Every structure is written in structure tokens, then in C-alpha cells.
Amino acid sequence: MDSKKIDKVVSLCKRRGFIFQSSDIYGGLANTWDYGPYGVELKNNLKRAWWQANVYARDDIYGMDAAILMHPKAWEASGHIDNFFDLKSDCKSCKKRLKSEDLKNKSKCPECGGELTEARPFNLMFKTHQGPVEDTANLLYLRPETAQGMFVNFANILDSRHPKLPFGIAQIGKSFRNEITPGNFIFRTREFEQMEIEYFVNPNGADKKLEEWIENRFNWYIALGLNKANLRKRPHGKEELAHYALACTDIEYNFPFGWSELEGIANRSDFDLKRHAEYSGKDLRYFDDTAKERFFPYIIEPSGGVDRSLLAFLTDAYHEEDVRGKIRVVLKLSRELAPVKTAVLPLLKNRPEIIELARRITQGLKKHIVCIYDDTAAIGKLYRRQDEVGTLYCVTVDVESLEDKQVTVRERDTMEQKRIGIDRLKEYLLEKLNN
Ligand code: GAP
């Protein structure tokens, strides 16, 4: 993939109000990003599509929203206090902190050639304190994965919803990791959002369920618009498995900076439930009333990143086309993901009747479709802006519209234009958007 594409995507994100550097006016906070007006719409659409496919469309998955702060014992039980670290070395000259994994056995600093310290473990969890006294008794962690909030609620879901195996819990929320080497725009950050499912299964059928979930999740990205040629599955080698995992396959995307993980689908075995049962003293076994036995289910976990997926969808959708000798930049996002479905644009700014009609049409459409109005530039520029944010349909109101009560509807990808009666416009667009 074109390695310059990432710079073009970053630039478009800022120019058009998708993503801004955090605390920009203070010089920015490194590797931290804020989502602007179109970015938040795209993010919400992505999360909604995930929730639709994994919660609403199924009978066996329950949604929830756990707190970011958890009892500190939960992190002892989960193994994160003992195992959730990266090895890092510091450069004695330039003081840069480097992840051992990225050094690939190099003995000198790749930046300045300086001497490196011995590799030391560095726990990735952010610490904070509860209440006014900052001592160890009040130590809390910002969660590094949303998963644990679902494991500690396993018994609550059983008692309140009475599900039978297999069933799952799904959650979308923020996680925090004090990454040693964040970077590649929103790909690796210290604050990010995850979309996770914990799917509880009978241990006997766990391998098959893992395969089913890998297929399911791979196909979800394609159905939502990612080019299949830019996706691949990569099973983990034994040495790279997380401390809780028996097996894991990553879904990777061919980013401009190389193939990288979008989502991991792991078999977490009964590790988490067993450990929480042990540390909390609560019986977290499932009772199978047909076999009349109690056991700890295995957990299949599809765990994806919102921000990473969003970057993949943006990169995949970014197109440059030659239109009559000029470059048209267009975001070919799918109907579900496009932040704006329709934009109403008056052809002439100096005709109050046209402006008035265009505004009236916008207000009418807003009740049914995500629709914006823009009259801040000439029509050519207005089209270009809408193409750059991936708006699906542009509705142009011109002088004739005042007479024939019709408007021009322009489709984003084909740029085909059609005259449509204003009285039919809503139905026309809804049909296009929903079929
Ligand atoms: N509960 C399992 C778990 O957290 P993970 O592979 O460490 O597994 C799952 O993370 C997903 O979360 C990743 O595939 C990625 O999409 C996202 N993710 C993890 N760390 C991230 C970071 N520092 N920045 C952005 N996304 C991240």
C-alpha cells in the first residue's frame, strides 16, 4: 500500500474535522487524539454497526457497560499485575525509551547509536488513587482491557438473564495502556476504545467456536466495506500468546505502515473465571442442568479496537481519482459508516429564495436522515468538501428548483446526477440509503 497514504489520511482528518491532535493549542499531547464533528459520527457508526451485529442481531449475547475503575484485586486475579508488561531499555545518551521487541537484539540505540541499559520489565497499567490520600492502600488502575469488567459480572448475568451455554457478554469502552512506543496516528495510543465479546462455551466445543468466531469477525470487516485483499488472518505462535490464552488468531489489515493487528480472537480457556473465583471466594462455575454438573466454561474472546478499525476503514476508503485532469479526493465509506448521508447545497448564494428553499429541504430531511446544509463556498468546492468526508448524496437547489420544484441529486461514487421532485426527495433518498 502507498506509504504516503497515511500522511494524506492524517491531513484529511485534520482538514475536514475528523481527528485533531489533543490539546493542540498547548503544543499538543503526544500520541493523544480528539475526534471532531465527522470523526465522532464515524466512530459512533462503527460502534453501532458492531453492536447491531453482535448484540441486537443475536439472541445469545448480552450488552453491558462496566466501570473503568475496578477493585484492585481484580487485576491480581487477572494476572495483569504480574504479567502485563513489556521489556524496555533506555538509551543512556538520548534517553529514548525503547521496547525490547522493537530492538530485535540490537545492542545500540537505533536513533543515536548510544549505549542501552539492560532490558527491564515495565508494567503497562496506568495507576491512580481513589480519594484524597495518595497511598498504596488507595491504589487503583485504569483498566487495560474491558474484558475483566465482564468476567466479574459473569454471575450477575447468569442470575439476571438465566442464559444457557453458549452465550456471550459484549461491551464497548475505553481502555488505557502506558505504551512504551505509541504511534502511527491512532493505531497505537495510550487511551483507546475496545469492542470486546466474552463468549462462554463448553470446554469440549471450544476449538470449533474459536474457528467460527474468527470467520465471523473476518467477514464483519468485509461486510462493512474493507477490501478483502487488505485483510488476513494470522495465528499466534506459542511464544507470543498472552498469559491467559491457549490460542489466538489476529485479523490484520494491510496499513500503509505494514500488516498490523486490528483484532485478536483468543481462546482464554477457563483461566479468568477460575482466577476470579479463587481471588473473590465466589463460586463462578456454570451449572449444566441437563448433565447435572458444575464447571468453569471456556471463553472465546473476539477483541477489537475501535480506533484501529476506524483508521483501517478511513485508509481503505481514501481514493484519489482523476476527473477531467483534476484530482478528486473521495472517501468511499460504506452507507452504514459514512458520517453524513446527505448534504443540501444551494447553487447560488445571492438568491434568498434559493437559500430559503434549501434550508427548508434540509430541515425536512433532518427528521429522517443525517443531513447537513452548506452554503459557504461555490458549488465546485462544496462538492469537493462533501466527497472528502464521504457524503453519500448531495442535493443541489438551483434557480429552476424554484419553478419546477425539483432538485439535483448527485451520487458520491458515480457522480451521476438526477433531477428529483422535492415532494419525492425524502422517499427517494431513504430507498437509496436503506436498500
Ligand atoms: N482483552 C484482550 C485484549 O485486550 P489485545 O490484543 O491486547 O487483547 C485487543 O487488545 C485489541 O485492542 C487490539 O487488537 C487492538 O485493536 C486494540 N488495542 C490494544 N492496544 C491498543 C493501543 N495501545 N492502541 C489502540 N488500540 C489498541
Tab-separated table of C-alpha atoms and ligand atoms in Angstrom:
chain	number	residue	atom	x	y	z
A	1	MET	CA	0.000	0.000	0.000
A	2	ASP	CA	1.163	3.561	-0.790
A	3	SER	CA	3.269	4.539	2.243
A	4	LYS	CA	2.409	8.239	1.788
A	5	LYS	CA	-1.273	7.389	2.157
A	6	ILE	CA	-1.136	7.628	5.929
A	7	ASP	CA	0.087	11.260	5.706
A	8	LYS	CA	-2.743	12.030	3.298
A	9	VAL	CA	-5.289	10.441	5.652
A	10	VAL	CA	-3.909	12.320	8.684
A	11	SER	CA	-4.025	15.581	6.750
A	12	LEU	CA	-7.606	14.959	5.564
A	13	CYS	CA	-8.642	14.092	9.132
A	14	LYS	CA	-7.458	17.460	10.383
A	15	ARG	CA	-8.595	19.488	7.351
A	16	ARG	CA	-12.116	18.123	7.392
A	17	GLY	CA	-12.704	17.768	11.126
A	18	PHE	CA	-12.362	14.031	11.735
A	19	ILE	CA	-9.438	13.898	14.164
A	20	PHE	CA	-7.352	16.605	15.850
A	21	GLN	CA	-4.206	16.492	17.957
A	22	SER	CA	-5.238	16.614	21.618
A	23	SER	CA	-4.588	19.918	23.456
A	24	ASP	CA	-3.388	21.408	20.181
A	25	ILE	CA	-3.301	24.992	21.488
A	26	TYR	CA	-0.748	23.935	24.143
A	27	GLY	CA	1.521	22.303	21.599
A	28	GLY	CA	-0.360	19.007	21.728
A	29	LEU	CA	-0.150	15.956	23.987
A	30	ALA	CA	1.931	13.391	22.114
A	31	ASN	CA	0.054	10.420	20.657
A	32	THR	CA	-3.292	11.587	22.004
A	33	TRP	CA	-6.112	12.470	19.651
A	34	ASP	CA	-9.534	14.113	19.763
A	35	TYR	CA	-12.385	13.163	17.449
A	36	GLY	CA	-14.033	16.140	15.722
A	37	PRO	CA	-17.556	16.504	14.257
A	38	TYR	CA	-17.157	13.918	11.454
A	39	GLY	CA	-14.818	11.685	13.451
A	40	VAL	CA	-17.304	11.204	16.249
A	41	GLU	CA	-20.059	10.361	13.741
A	42	LEU	CA	-17.837	7.803	12.025
A	43	LYS	CA	-16.829	6.319	15.373
A	44	ASN	CA	-20.445	6.117	16.554
A	45	ASN	CA	-21.480	4.484	13.262
A	46	LEU	CA	-18.692	1.920	13.623
A	47	LYS	CA	-19.652	1.076	17.203
A	48	ARG	CA	-23.346	0.928	16.258
A	49	ALA	CA	-22.585	-1.499	13.415
A	50	TRP	CA	-20.630	-3.727	15.815
A	51	TRP	CA	-23.382	-3.605	18.442
A	52	GLN	CA	-26.028	-4.326	15.789
A	53	ALA	CA	-24.169	-7.413	14.525
A	54	ASN	CA	-23.148	-8.764	17.921
A	55	VAL	CA	-25.935	-7.796	20.320
A	56	TYR	CA	-29.167	-6.847	18.519
A	57	ALA	CA	-28.928	-9.422	15.723
A	58	ARG	CA	-28.302	-12.325	18.137
A	59	ASP	CA	-30.210	-13.973	20.970
A	60	ASP	CA	-27.159	-15.231	22.828
A	61	ILE	CA	-25.135	-12.078	23.571
A	62	TYR	CA	-25.896	-9.557	26.320
A	63	GLY	CA	-24.584	-5.994	26.226
A	64	MET	CA	-23.149	-4.239	29.242
A	65	ASP	CA	-21.119	-1.196	30.258
A	66	ALA	CA	-18.763	-1.749	33.205
A	67	ALA	CA	-16.865	0.943	35.109
A	68	ILE	CA	-13.300	1.739	34.071
A	69	LEU	CA	-12.150	1.625	37.707
A	70	MET	CA	-12.278	-1.816	39.320
A	71	HIS	CA	-11.368	-3.360	42.659
A	72	PRO	CA	-7.549	-3.702	42.605
A	73	LYS	CA	-7.817	-7.388	43.481
A	74	ALA	CA	-9.437	-7.954	40.071
A	75	TRP	CA	-6.060	-7.112	38.476
A	76	GLU	CA	-4.230	-9.511	40.769
A	77	ALA	CA	-6.682	-12.239	39.796
A	78	SER	CA	-6.481	-11.435	36.084
A	79	GLY	CA	-2.685	-11.735	36.186
A	80	HIS	CA	-2.164	-8.203	34.889
A	81	ILE	CA	-0.132	-7.086	37.914
A	82	ASP	CA	2.352	-9.935	37.442
A	83	ASN	CA	2.272	-10.437	33.690
A	84	PHE	CA	1.126	-7.334	31.846
A	85	PHE	CA	4.425	-5.731	31.000
A	86	ASP	CA	6.757	-5.032	28.097
A	87	LEU	CA	10.520	-5.241	28.331
A	88	LYS	CA	12.186	-1.886	27.711
A	89	SER	CA	15.656	-0.418	27.513
A	90	ASP	CA	16.672	3.229	27.846
A	91	CYS	CA	19.307	4.920	25.715
A	92	LYS	CA	21.980	6.351	28.034
A	93	SER	CA	22.728	9.177	25.542
A	94	CYS	CA	19.460	10.417	24.043
A	95	LYS	CA	17.291	8.975	26.906
A	96	LYS	CA	14.836	7.471	24.445
A	97	ARG	CA	12.798	4.597	25.894
A	98	LEU	CA	12.692	1.580	23.574
A	99	LYS	CA	10.653	-1.603	23.560
A	100	SER	CA	12.929	-4.702	23.524
A	101	GLU	CA	10.601	-6.318	20.974
A	102	ASP	CA	11.311	-3.466	18.513
A	103	LEU	CA	15.083	-3.581	19.102
A	104	LYS	CA	15.364	-7.071	17.603
A	105	ASN	CA	18.547	-7.860	19.616
A	106	LYS	CA	20.322	-4.624	18.579
A	107	SER	CA	22.806	-3.572	21.243
A	108	LYS	CA	22.931	0.149	20.370
A	109	CYS	CA	20.237	2.821	20.235
A	110	PRO	CA	18.762	2.856	16.692
A	111	GLU	CA	18.238	6.646	16.992
A	112	CYS	CA	21.684	7.872	18.067
A	113	GLY	CA	23.897	4.787	18.384
A	114	GLY	CA	24.167	5.330	22.174
A	115	GLU	CA	24.603	2.619	24.796
A	116	LEU	CA	21.429	0.888	26.014
A	117	THR	CA	20.537	-0.107	29.577
A	118	GLU	CA	19.687	-3.746	30.413
A	119	ALA	CA	16.143	-4.688	29.360
A	120	ARG	CA	13.744	-4.196	32.298
A	121	PRO	CA	10.067	-5.066	32.702
A	122	PHE	CA	7.670	-2.138	32.534
A	123	ASN	CA	4.062	-2.652	33.645
A	124	LEU	CA	1.668	-1.089	31.165
A	125	MET	CA	-1.144	-0.278	33.588
A	126	PHE	CA	-1.820	3.359	34.479
A	127	LYS	CA	-2.066	3.883	38.232
A	128	THR	CA	-4.248	6.333	40.097
A	129	HIS	CA	-5.575	6.837	43.628
A	130	GLN	CA	-9.093	6.787	44.988
A	131	GLY	CA	-9.933	9.594	47.406
A	132	PRO	CA	-7.720	12.401	48.720
A	133	VAL	CA	-4.880	10.299	50.173
A	134	GLU	CA	-2.319	9.059	47.650
A	135	ASP	CA	-1.002	5.967	49.392
A	136	THR	CA	-0.774	2.325	48.353
A	137	ALA	CA	-3.959	1.422	50.230
A	138	ASN	CA	-5.894	3.617	47.793
A	139	LEU	CA	-4.145	2.493	44.628
A	140	LEU	CA	-6.385	1.838	41.616
A	141	TYR	CA	-5.681	1.082	37.955
A	142	LEU	CA	-7.223	2.365	34.750
A	143	ARG	CA	-8.351	-0.833	33.044
A	144	PRO	CA	-6.026	-2.063	30.276
A	145	GLU	CA	-8.830	-4.175	28.731
A	146	THR	CA	-12.613	-4.032	29.085
A	147	ALA	CA	-12.743	-7.836	29.423
A	148	GLN	CA	-12.323	-8.022	33.209
A	149	GLY	CA	-15.465	-5.921	33.752
A	150	MET	CA	-17.394	-8.692	32.004
A	151	PHE	CA	-15.755	-11.580	33.875
A	152	VAL	CA	-16.544	-10.059	37.285
A	153	ASN	CA	-20.183	-9.683	36.146
A	154	PHE	CA	-20.478	-13.276	34.891
A	155	ALA	CA	-22.590	-14.366	37.905
A	156	ASN	CA	-24.783	-11.216	37.642
A	157	ILE	CA	-25.625	-12.019	34.021
A	158	LEU	CA	-26.341	-15.663	34.916
A	159	ASP	CA	-28.622	-14.652	37.800
A	160	SER	CA	-30.447	-11.848	35.987
A	161	ARG	CA	-30.814	-13.285	32.451
A	162	HIS	CA	-30.526	-17.079	33.014
A	163	PRO	CA	-28.675	-17.814	29.755
A	164	LYS	CA	-27.633	-21.320	28.680
A	165	LEU	CA	-24.213	-22.082	27.198
A	166	PRO	CA	-23.004	-20.955	24.772
A	167	PHE	CA	-23.675	-17.277	25.455
A	168	GLY	CA	-21.710	-14.061	25.468
A	169	ILE	CA	-21.321	-10.644	27.047
A	170	ALA	CA	-20.384	-7.674	24.860
A	171	GLN	CA	-19.023	-4.289	25.743
A	172	ILE	CA	-17.520	-1.221	24.098
A	173	GLY	CA	-15.408	1.114	26.186
A	174	LYS	CA	-12.189	2.923	26.900
A	175	SER	CA	-9.013	1.136	27.934
A	176	PHE	CA	-5.646	2.567	28.895
A	177	ARG	CA	-2.105	1.269	28.457
A	178	ASN	CA	1.089	3.122	29.194
A	179	GLU	CA	2.568	2.001	25.866
A	180	ILE	CA	6.342	2.419	25.524
A	181	THR	CA	6.161	3.114	21.793
A	182	PRO	CA	2.796	4.559	20.809
A	183	GLY	CA	2.488	5.843	17.264
A	184	ASN	CA	1.185	5.564	13.719
A	185	PHE	CA	-1.530	8.159	14.363
A	186	ILE	CA	-4.495	6.489	16.158
A	187	PHE	CA	-3.102	2.967	15.655
A	188	ARG	CA	-1.289	2.657	18.981
A	189	THR	CA	-2.224	5.142	21.691
A	190	ARG	CA	-2.288	5.142	25.480
A	191	GLU	CA	-6.025	5.828	25.660
A	192	PHE	CA	-8.162	3.876	23.210
A	193	GLU	CA	-11.501	2.154	22.838
A	194	GLN	CA	-12.126	-1.568	22.590
A	195	MET	CA	-15.076	-3.630	21.330
A	196	GLU	CA	-14.944	-6.970	23.147
A	197	ILE	CA	-17.055	-10.095	23.376
A	198	GLU	CA	-16.558	-12.752	26.037
A	199	TYR	CA	-18.280	-15.837	24.666
A	200	PHE	CA	-18.721	-18.622	27.242
A	201	VAL	CA	-18.677	-22.151	25.841
A	202	ASN	CA	-18.488	-25.757	26.918
A	203	PRO	CA	-14.745	-26.636	27.015
A	204	ASN	CA	-15.405	-29.615	24.712
A	205	GLY	CA	-16.508	-27.453	21.807
A	206	ALA	CA	-14.130	-24.519	22.366
A	207	ASP	CA	-11.819	-25.111	19.363
A	208	LYS	CA	-14.732	-25.170	16.941
A	209	LYS	CA	-16.235	-21.999	18.430
A	210	LEU	CA	-12.886	-20.251	18.111
A	211	GLU	CA	-12.795	-21.059	14.377
A	212	GLU	CA	-16.411	-19.878	13.953
A	213	TRP	CA	-15.655	-16.560	15.652
A	214	ILE	CA	-12.530	-15.977	13.543
A	215	GLU	CA	-14.648	-16.389	10.376
A	216	ASN	CA	-17.481	-14.300	11.781
A	217	ARG	CA	-15.248	-11.393	12.717
A	218	PHE	CA	-13.212	-11.537	9.473
A	219	ASN	CA	-16.421	-11.345	7.435
A	220	TRP	CA	-17.774	-8.454	9.514
A	221	TYR	CA	-14.966	-6.155	8.338
A	222	ILE	CA	-15.600	-7.109	4.711
A	223	ALA	CA	-19.375	-6.622	5.003
A	224	LEU	CA	-18.731	-3.149	6.399
A	225	GLY	CA	-16.593	-2.186	3.441
A	226	LEU	CA	-12.961	-3.253	3.923
A	227	ASN	CA	-11.290	-4.644	0.833
A	228	LYS	CA	-10.755	-8.383	1.402
A	229	ALA	CA	-7.327	-8.197	-0.255
A	230	ASN	CA	-6.180	-5.923	2.583
A	231	LEU	CA	-7.191	-8.363	5.332
A	232	ARG	CA	-5.576	-11.541	6.552
A	233	LYS	CA	-5.696	-13.944	9.496
A	234	ARG	CA	-2.515	-14.613	11.434
A	235	PRO	CA	-2.440	-17.373	14.052
A	236	HIS	CA	-0.141	-16.625	17.012
A	237	GLY	CA	2.937	-18.698	17.680
A	238	LYS	CA	3.052	-20.249	21.187
A	239	GLU	CA	5.727	-17.759	22.296
A	240	GLU	CA	3.591	-14.684	21.620
A	241	LEU	CA	0.399	-15.832	23.369
A	242	ALA	CA	-0.849	-13.672	26.258
A	243	HIS	CA	-0.553	-15.232	29.724
A	244	TYR	CA	-4.231	-16.286	29.686
A	245	ALA	CA	-4.509	-17.627	26.122
A	246	LEU	CA	-4.413	-21.187	24.781
A	247	ALA	CA	-4.664	-19.980	21.179
A	248	CYS	CA	-5.181	-16.709	19.339
A	249	THR	CA	-5.569	-15.525	15.754
A	250	ASP	CA	-5.185	-11.899	14.762
A	251	ILE	CA	-7.125	-10.253	11.982
A	252	GLU	CA	-4.593	-7.968	10.338
A	253	TYR	CA	-5.023	-5.069	7.941
A	254	ASN	CA	-2.511	-4.015	5.320
A	255	PHE	CA	-1.916	-0.498	6.687
A	256	PRO	CA	0.398	1.873	4.775
A	257	PHE	CA	2.978	1.102	7.516
A	258	GLY	CA	2.618	-2.680	7.052
A	259	TRP	CA	0.348	-5.562	8.087
A	260	SER	CA	-0.838	-4.880	11.649
A	261	GLU	CA	-3.396	-6.208	14.111
A	262	LEU	CA	-6.977	-4.980	14.018
A	263	GLU	CA	-8.473	-7.580	16.316
A	264	GLY	CA	-7.409	-10.702	18.207
A	265	ILE	CA	-9.686	-13.713	18.666
A	266	ALA	CA	-8.449	-15.814	21.566
A	267	ASN	CA	-9.321	-18.956	23.451
A	268	ARG	CA	-8.838	-17.761	27.057
A	269	SER	CA	-9.726	-21.220	28.438
A	270	ASP	CA	-11.197	-21.136	31.983
A	271	PHE	CA	-8.284	-19.024	33.225
A	272	ASP	CA	-10.240	-15.869	34.063
A	273	LEU	CA	-13.292	-17.368	35.745
A	274	LYS	CA	-11.151	-19.770	37.790
A	275	ARG	CA	-8.867	-16.992	38.955
A	276	HIS	CA	-11.739	-14.641	39.879
A	277	ALA	CA	-13.424	-17.495	41.747
A	278	GLU	CA	-10.192	-18.149	43.626
A	279	TYR	CA	-9.498	-14.490	44.485
A	280	SER	CA	-13.089	-13.498	45.323
A	281	GLY	CA	-14.141	-16.706	47.060
A	282	LYS	CA	-17.337	-16.778	44.915
A	283	ASP	CA	-18.398	-19.870	43.010
A	284	LEU	CA	-18.264	-18.800	39.351
A	285	ARG	CA	-18.985	-22.232	37.867
A	286	TYR	CA	-21.854	-22.737	35.446
A	287	PHE	CA	-24.496	-25.362	36.283
A	288	ASP	CA	-25.492	-27.547	33.348
A	289	ASP	CA	-28.955	-28.765	34.331
A	290	THR	CA	-29.070	-31.476	31.645
A	291	ALA	CA	-25.751	-33.095	32.577
A	292	LYS	CA	-26.295	-32.073	36.244
A	293	GLU	CA	-22.744	-30.857	36.595
A	294	ARG	CA	-20.953	-27.663	37.559
A	295	PHE	CA	-17.904	-26.481	35.637
A	296	PHE	CA	-15.975	-23.408	34.526
A	297	PRO	CA	-16.842	-22.587	30.890
A	298	TYR	CA	-14.066	-21.706	28.438
A	299	ILE	CA	-14.065	-18.223	26.967
A	300	ILE	CA	-13.690	-17.327	23.315
A	301	GLU	CA	-12.818	-13.648	23.071
A	302	PRO	CA	-13.060	-11.547	19.892
A	303	SER	CA	-11.350	-8.306	20.954
A	304	GLY	CA	-11.029	-5.414	18.540
A	305	GLY	CA	-10.017	-1.784	18.709
A	306	VAL	CA	-12.424	0.981	17.709
A	307	ASP	CA	-9.691	3.456	16.807
A	308	ARG	CA	-7.658	0.929	14.847
A	309	SER	CA	-10.676	-0.228	12.880
A	310	LEU	CA	-11.585	3.370	12.194
A	311	LEU	CA	-8.093	4.001	10.816
A	312	ALA	CA	-8.382	0.908	8.608
A	313	PHE	CA	-11.792	1.987	7.286
A	314	LEU	CA	-10.534	5.533	6.633
A	315	THR	CA	-7.402	4.313	4.854
A	316	ASP	CA	-9.300	1.780	2.791
A	317	ALA	CA	-11.934	4.333	1.802
A	318	TYR	CA	-9.433	7.019	0.777
A	319	HIS	CA	-9.343	7.353	-3.008
A	320	GLU	CA	-7.819	9.828	-5.411
A	321	GLU	CA	-9.426	9.947	-8.854
A	322	ASP	CA	-8.525	11.869	-11.962
A	323	VAL	CA	-11.617	13.797	-13.022
A	324	ARG	CA	-11.049	15.777	-16.220
A	325	GLY	CA	-7.407	16.403	-15.312
A	326	LYS	CA	-8.074	17.288	-11.669
A	327	ILE	CA	-7.596	15.054	-8.624
A	328	ARG	CA	-10.809	14.297	-6.768
A	329	VAL	CA	-10.267	13.018	-3.192
A	330	VAL	CA	-13.192	10.883	-2.125
A	331	LEU	CA	-13.826	8.759	0.962
A	332	LYS	CA	-15.737	5.732	-0.268
A	333	LEU	CA	-17.086	4.739	3.127
A	334	SER	CA	-19.997	2.302	3.231
A	335	ARG	CA	-23.564	3.530	3.754
A	336	GLU	CA	-23.508	2.448	7.400
A	337	LEU	CA	-20.237	4.221	8.163
A	338	ALA	CA	-20.450	7.457	6.164
A	339	PRO	CA	-20.722	10.251	8.759
A	340	VAL	CA	-23.064	12.322	6.589
A	341	LYS	CA	-25.695	10.718	4.394
A	342	THR	CA	-26.923	13.857	2.597
A	343	ALA	CA	-25.779	17.451	2.124
A	344	VAL	CA	-28.053	20.163	0.774
A	345	LEU	CA	-26.195	22.801	-1.235
A	346	PRO	CA	-27.665	25.960	-2.783
A	347	LEU	CA	-26.202	26.703	-6.216
A	348	LEU	CA	-26.312	30.483	-5.764
A	349	LYS	CA	-25.632	32.251	-2.504
A	350	ASN	CA	-27.029	35.618	-3.524
A	351	ARG	CA	-30.605	34.433	-4.137
A	352	PRO	CA	-32.523	34.466	-0.829
A	353	GLU	CA	-35.374	32.337	-2.315
A	354	ILE	CA	-32.887	29.558	-3.169
A	355	ILE	CA	-31.298	29.715	0.287
A	356	GLU	CA	-34.712	29.647	1.910
A	357	LEU	CA	-35.849	26.622	-0.131
A	358	ALA	CA	-32.557	24.774	0.509
A	359	ARG	CA	-32.851	25.383	4.250
A	360	ARG	CA	-36.468	24.177	4.240
A	361	ILE	CA	-35.464	20.989	2.408
A	362	THR	CA	-32.643	20.423	4.930
A	363	GLN	CA	-34.971	20.787	7.908
A	364	GLY	CA	-37.418	18.325	6.336
A	365	LEU	CA	-34.702	15.745	5.668
A	366	LYS	CA	-33.035	16.121	9.085
A	367	LYS	CA	-36.002	14.383	10.743
A	368	HIS	CA	-35.219	11.189	8.790
A	369	ILE	CA	-31.623	11.275	7.529
A	370	VAL	CA	-28.296	12.633	8.800
A	371	CYS	CA	-28.269	15.763	6.667
A	372	ILE	CA	-26.218	18.953	6.672
A	373	TYR	CA	-26.563	22.292	4.909
A	374	ASP	CA	-23.598	24.173	3.459
A	375	ASP	CA	-23.507	27.446	1.532
A	376	THR	CA	-20.051	28.650	2.491
A	377	ALA	CA	-18.391	28.252	-0.931
A	378	ALA	CA	-19.034	27.895	-4.650
A	379	ILE	CA	-20.686	24.638	-5.738
A	380	GLY	CA	-17.493	23.001	-7.075
A	381	LYS	CA	-15.769	23.485	-3.738
A	382	LEU	CA	-18.850	22.328	-1.822
A	383	TYR	CA	-18.887	19.046	-3.791
A	384	ARG	CA	-15.176	18.547	-3.173
A	385	ARG	CA	-15.641	19.006	0.565
A	386	GLN	CA	-18.508	16.540	0.688
A	387	ASP	CA	-16.536	13.977	-1.341
A	388	GLU	CA	-13.706	14.291	1.142
A	389	VAL	CA	-15.928	13.403	4.091
A	390	GLY	CA	-17.684	10.628	2.178
A	391	THR	CA	-21.156	12.189	1.988
A	392	LEU	CA	-23.334	9.771	0.032
A	393	TYR	CA	-25.721	12.188	-1.711
A	394	CYS	CA	-25.517	15.898	-2.469
A	395	VAL	CA	-28.780	17.715	-3.144
A	396	THR	CA	-28.369	20.909	-5.143
A	397	VAL	CA	-31.022	23.596	-5.188
A	398	ASP	CA	-30.865	25.928	-8.205
A	399	VAL	CA	-32.909	28.615	-9.947
A	400	GLU	CA	-35.006	26.026	-11.790
A	401	SER	CA	-35.881	24.393	-8.484
A	402	LEU	CA	-37.985	27.472	-7.694
A	403	GLU	CA	-40.002	26.841	-10.880
A	404	ASP	CA	-40.085	23.077	-11.450
A	405	LYS	CA	-39.927	22.062	-7.760
A	406	GLN	CA	-37.100	19.653	-8.500
A	407	VAL	CA	-33.543	19.360	-7.193
A	408	THR	CA	-30.389	17.692	-8.496
A	409	VAL	CA	-29.249	14.635	-6.552
A	410	ARG	CA	-25.599	13.668	-7.077
A	411	GLU	CA	-24.343	10.252	-6.054
A	412	ARG	CA	-20.868	10.201	-4.452
A	413	ASP	CA	-19.142	7.288	-6.193
A	414	THR	CA	-20.520	7.570	-9.737
A	415	MET	CA	-21.033	11.370	-9.582
A	416	GLU	CA	-24.235	10.666	-11.545
A	417	GLN	CA	-26.799	13.457	-11.282
A	418	LYS	CA	-30.575	13.096	-11.383
A	419	ARG	CA	-33.458	15.564	-11.146
A	420	ILE	CA	-35.882	14.512	-8.423
A	421	GLY	CA	-39.138	16.177	-7.369
A	422	ILE	CA	-38.868	17.834	-3.932
A	423	ASP	CA	-42.075	16.053	-2.872
A	424	ARG	CA	-40.371	12.668	-3.607
A	425	LEU	CA	-36.917	13.516	-2.297
A	426	LYS	CA	-37.204	12.004	1.181
A	427	GLU	CA	-38.592	8.680	-0.141
A	428	TYR	CA	-36.002	8.608	-2.923
A	429	LEU	CA	-33.080	9.060	-0.510
A	430	LEU	CA	-34.451	6.689	2.124
A	431	GLU	CA	-34.858	3.999	-0.500
A	432	LYS	CA	-31.314	4.528	-1.743
A	433	LEU	CA	-29.907	4.504	1.795
A	434	ASN	CA	-31.815	1.500	3.076
A	435	ASN	CA	-31.719	-0.925	0.139
B	1	GAP	N1	-8.937	-8.462	26.089
B	1	GAP	C1	-7.941	-8.858	25.165
B	1	GAP	C2	-7.109	-7.764	24.716
B	1	GAP	O1	-7.173	-6.654	25.228
B	1	GAP	P1	-5.272	-7.128	22.966
B	1	GAP	O2	-4.802	-7.873	21.750
B	1	GAP	O3	-4.245	-6.658	23.919
B	1	GAP	O4	-6.318	-8.101	23.674
B	1	GAP	C3	-7.295	-6.102	21.707
B	1	GAP	O5	-6.163	-5.903	22.508
B	1	GAP	C4	-7.417	-5.011	20.665
B	1	GAP	O6	-7.411	-3.732	21.296
B	1	GAP	C5	-6.265	-4.966	19.668
B	1	GAP	O7	-6.479	-5.876	18.607
B	1	GAP	C6	-6.336	-3.529	19.188
B	1	GAP	O8	-7.298	-3.379	18.180
B	1	GAP	C7	-6.797	-2.784	20.434
B	1	GAP	N2	-5.638	-2.190	21.121
B	1	GAP	C8	-4.810	-2.764	22.014
B	1	GAP	N3	-3.866	-1.911	22.414
B	1	GAP	C9	-4.085	-0.750	21.757
B	1	GAP	C10	-3.448	0.538	21.752
B	1	GAP	N4	-2.403	0.799	22.520
B	1	GAP	N5	-3.955	1.492	20.934
B	1	GAP	C11	-5.039	1.252	20.169
B	1	GAP	N6	-5.681	0.064	20.139
B	1	GAP	C12	-5.228	-0.920	20.915
